[in-house]
Amino acid sequence: MRHINTPTIAIARQTLGNTMTRVGWSPSVISDAQLALCELLVNAWRHGDTPAPLVEIISINGSLRVSVTDGSPILPATPPLSLLAESGRGLQLVEGLTHRWGVDPHERAKSVWFELDGAA
């Protein structure tokens, strides 16, 4: 398990990539996971008003769970999108890149997470 408390996407991406490489994930899956992580971080900054969200990476028995905790208790929503919308597709992207995602509410915060099954 790794905990990162950083406002830097590059450090979070690198740490996730290093962790996944060590346990045998393919480069394409690593790239997808890094993109999903970036989406969760941007959401934490934009909607959670959290300059340094907590990132947790857990890799156990070929499965991976990545969570991003911000300081807002407001749960994310996936609004209906218009073809002209310039934002609002981040969680749909996370859903498409991962096996599952969800939210763990806390009293004054929330953790948004995704999971991948079966390292290469």
mmCIF file of N, CA, C and O in Angstrom, residues 77-111:
data_model
loop_
_atom_site.group_PDB
_atom_site.id
_atom_site.type_symbol
_atom_site.label_atom_id
_atom_site.label_comp_id
_atom_site.label_asym_id
_atom_site.label_seq_id
_atom_site.Cartn_x
_atom_site.Cartn_y
_atom_site.Cartn_z
ATOM 1 N N ALA A 77 -21.442 13.192 -9.212
ATOM 2 C CA ALA A 77 -22.609 12.821 -10.006
ATOM 3 C C ALA A 77 -22.187 12.773 -11.465
ATOM 4 O O ALA A 77 -21.267 13.477 -11.876
ATOM 5 N N THR A 78 -22.846 11.940 -12.224
ATOM 6 C CA THR A 78 -22.600 11.898 -13.661
ATOM 7 C C THR A 78 -23.837 12.449 -14.357
ATOM 8 O O THR A 78 -24.795 11.723 -14.621
ATOM 9 N N PRO A 79 -23.810 13.757 -14.635
ATOM 10 C CA PRO A 79 -24.982 14.396 -15.239
ATOM 11 C C PRO A 79 -25.154 13.961 -16.693
ATOM 12 O O PRO A 79 -24.197 13.538 -17.341
ATOM 13 N N PRO A 80 -26.372 14.073 -17.215
ATOM 14 C CA PRO A 80 -26.567 13.801 -18.635
ATOM 15 C C PRO A 80 -25.728 14.800 -19.436
ATOM 16 O O PRO A 80 -25.622 15.969 -19.072
ATOM 17 N N LEU A 81 -25.133 14.323 -20.497
ATOM 18 C CA LEU A 81 -24.240 15.182 -21.269
ATOM 19 C C LEU A 81 -24.866 15.607 -22.578
ATOM 20 O O LEU A 81 -25.582 14.856 -23.215
ATOM 21 N N SER A 82 -24.543 16.803 -22.947
ATOM 22 C CA SER A 82 -24.898 17.308 -24.257
ATOM 23 C C SER A 82 -23.686 17.099 -25.153
ATOM 24 O O SER A 82 -22.548 17.057 -24.686
ATOM 25 N N LEU A 83 -23.910 16.971 -26.432
ATOM 26 C CA LEU A 83 -22.794 16.827 -27.365
ATOM 27 C C LEU A 83 -21.900 18.058 -27.347
ATOM 28 O O LEU A 83 -20.729 17.987 -27.715
ATOM 29 N N LEU A 84 -22.422 19.175 -26.892
ATOM 30 C CA LEU A 84 -21.655 20.417 -26.876
ATOM 31 C C LEU A 84 -20.984 20.689 -25.534
ATOM 32 O O LEU A 84 -20.269 21.671 -25.396
ATOM 33 N N ALA A 85 -21.206 19.827 -24.553
ATOM 34 C CA ALA A 85 -20.615 20.035 -23.228
ATOM 35 C C ALA A 85 -19.094 19.971 -23.317
ATOM 36 O O ALA A 85 -18.533 19.101 -23.974
ATOM 37 N N GLU A 86 -18.434 20.893 -22.639
ATOM 38 C CA GLU A 86 -16.972 20.943 -22.641
ATOM 39 C C GLU A 86 -16.356 20.217 -21.454
ATOM 40 O O GLU A 86 -15.142 20.090 -21.369
ATOM 41 N N SER A 87 -17.163 19.762 -20.528
ATOM 42 C CA SER A 87 -16.663 19.019 -19.373
ATOM 43 C C SER A 87 -17.749 18.063 -18.906
ATOM 44 O O SER A 87 -18.830 18.020 -19.481
ATOM 45 N N GLY A 88 -17.419 17.291 -17.856
ATOM 46 C CA GLY A 88 -18.420 16.402 -17.284
ATOM 47 C C GLY A 88 -18.310 14.953 -17.715
ATOM 48 O O GLY A 88 -19.174 14.150 -17.419
ATOM 49 N N ARG A 89 -17.236 14.610 -18.405
ATOM 50 C CA ARG A 89 -17.080 13.238 -18.879
ATOM 51 C C ARG A 89 -16.047 12.430 -18.091
ATOM 52 O O ARG A 89 -15.775 11.286 -18.404
ATOM 53 N N GLY A 90 -15.455 13.021 -17.070
ATOM 54 C CA GLY A 90 -14.365 12.378 -16.344
ATOM 55 C C GLY A 90 -14.731 11.045 -15.723
ATOM 56 O O GLY A 90 -14.001 10.068 -15.865
ATOM 57 N N LEU A 91 -15.853 10.982 -15.029
ATOM 58 C CA LEU A 91 -16.235 9.724 -14.383
ATOM 59 C C LEU A 91 -16.652 8.672 -15.400
ATOM 60 O O LEU A 91 -16.447 7.474 -15.182
ATOM 61 N N GLN A 92 -17.210 9.104 -16.533
ATOM 62 C CA GLN A 92 -17.513 8.150 -17.594
ATOM 63 C C GLN A 92 -16.221 7.568 -18.165
ATOM 64 O O GLN A 92 -16.151 6.382 -18.495
ATOM 65 N N LEU A 93 -15.209 8.398 -18.258
ATOM 66 C CA LEU A 93 -13.903 7.932 -18.714
ATOM 67 C C LEU A 93 -13.325 6.922 -17.717
ATOM 68 O O LEU A 93 -12.839 5.857 -18.107
ATOM 69 N N VAL A 94 -13.385 7.247 -16.429
ATOM 70 C CA VAL A 94 -12.905 6.322 -15.387
ATOM 71 C C VAL A 94 -13.658 4.994 -15.491
ATOM 72 O O VAL A 94 -13.051 3.915 -15.436
ATOM 73 N N GLU A 95 -14.956 5.051 -15.684
ATOM 74 C CA GLU A 95 -15.762 3.836 -15.800
ATOM 75 C C GLU A 95 -15.329 2.996 -17.009
ATOM 76 O O GLU A 95 -15.254 1.767 -16.928
ATOM 77 N N GLY A 96 -15.004 3.655 -18.103
ATOM 78 C CA GLY A 96 -14.598 2.938 -19.302
ATOM 79 C C GLY A 96 -13.196 2.356 -19.230
ATOM 80 O O GLY A 96 -12.898 1.383 -19.914
ATOM 81 N N LEU A 97 -12.331 2.940 -18.422
ATOM 82 C CA LEU A 97 -10.940 2.511 -18.338
ATOM 83 C C LEU A 97 -10.677 1.462 -17.260
ATOM 84 O O LEU A 97 -9.615 0.845 -17.245
ATOM 85 N N THR A 98 -11.619 1.288 -16.346
ATOM 86 C CA THR A 98 -11.384 0.429 -15.179
ATOM 87 C C THR A 98 -12.469 -0.649 -15.082
ATOM 88 O O THR A 98 -13.461 -0.601 -15.806
ATOM 89 N N HIS A 99 -12.281 -1.598 -14.189
ATOM 90 C CA HIS A 99 -13.290 -2.645 -14.011
ATOM 91 C C HIS A 99 -14.475 -2.157 -13.181
ATOM 92 O O HIS A 99 -15.596 -2.607 -13.376
ATOM 93 N N ARG A 100 -14.197 -1.279 -12.246
ATOM 94 C CA ARG A 100 -15.283 -0.696 -11.436
ATOM 95 C C ARG A 100 -14.757 0.533 -10.712
ATOM 96 O O ARG A 100 -13.547 0.685 -10.525
ATOM 97 N N TRP A 101 -15.682 1.396 -10.319
ATOM 98 C CA TRP A 101 -15.321 2.577 -9.547
ATOM 99 C C TRP A 101 -16.461 2.843 -8.573
ATOM 100 O O TRP A 101 -17.553 2.312 -8.708
ATOM 101 N N GLY A 102 -16.173 3.655 -7.575
ATOM 102 C CA GLY A 102 -17.200 3.986 -6.603
ATOM 103 C C GLY A 102 -16.739 5.096 -5.679
ATOM 104 O O GLY A 102 -15.686 5.699 -5.885
ATOM 105 N N VAL A 103 -17.565 5.349 -4.678
ATOM 106 C CA VAL A 103 -17.306 6.429 -3.731
ATOM 107 C C VAL A 103 -17.542 5.907 -2.322
ATOM 108 O O VAL A 103 -18.534 5.232 -2.062
ATOM 109 N N ASP A 104 -16.608 6.224 -1.430
ATOM 110 C CA ASP A 104 -16.780 5.942 -0.010
ATOM 111 C C ASP A 104 -16.964 7.285 0.698
ATOM 112 O O ASP A 104 -16.014 8.068 0.791
ATOM 113 N N PRO A 105 -18.189 7.584 1.154
ATOM 114 C CA PRO A 105 -18.401 8.849 1.853
ATOM 115 C C PRO A 105 -17.822 8.806 3.262
ATOM 116 O O PRO A 105 -17.812 7.759 3.908
ATOM 117 N N HIS A 106 -17.308 9.942 3.700
ATOM 118 C CA HIS A 106 -16.813 10.123 5.065
ATOM 119 C C HIS A 106 -17.550 11.330 5.647
ATOM 120 O O HIS A 106 -18.236 12.049 4.939
ATOM 121 N N GLU A 107 -17.381 11.555 6.925
ATOM 122 C CA GLU A 107 -18.120 12.641 7.575
ATOM 123 C C GLU A 107 -17.858 13.994 6.928
ATOM 124 O O GLU A 107 -18.778 14.752 6.681
ATOM 125 N N ARG A 108 -16.613 14.309 6.663
ATOM 126 C CA ARG A 108 -16.278 15.620 6.097
ATOM 127 C C ARG A 108 -15.481 15.500 4.798
ATOM 128 O O ARG A 108 -14.786 16.430 4.403
ATOM 129 N N ALA A 109 -15.552 14.346 4.162
ATOM 130 C CA ALA A 109 -14.748 14.109 2.970
ATOM 131 C C ALA A 109 -15.357 12.942 2.198
ATOM 132 O O ALA A 109 -16.407 12.425 2.564
ATOM 133 N N LYS A 110 -14.656 12.553 1.137
ATOM 134 C CA LYS A 110 -15.042 11.366 0.386
ATOM 135 C C LYS A 110 -13.809 10.800 -0.295
ATOM 136 O O LYS A 110 -12.836 11.499 -0.539
ATOM 137 N N SER A 111 -13.868 9.507 -0.577
ATOM 138 C CA SER A 111 -12.829 8.838 -1.354
ATOM 139 C C SER A 111 -13.481 8.289 -2.610
ATOM 140 O O SER A 111 -14.435 7.508 -2.528
#
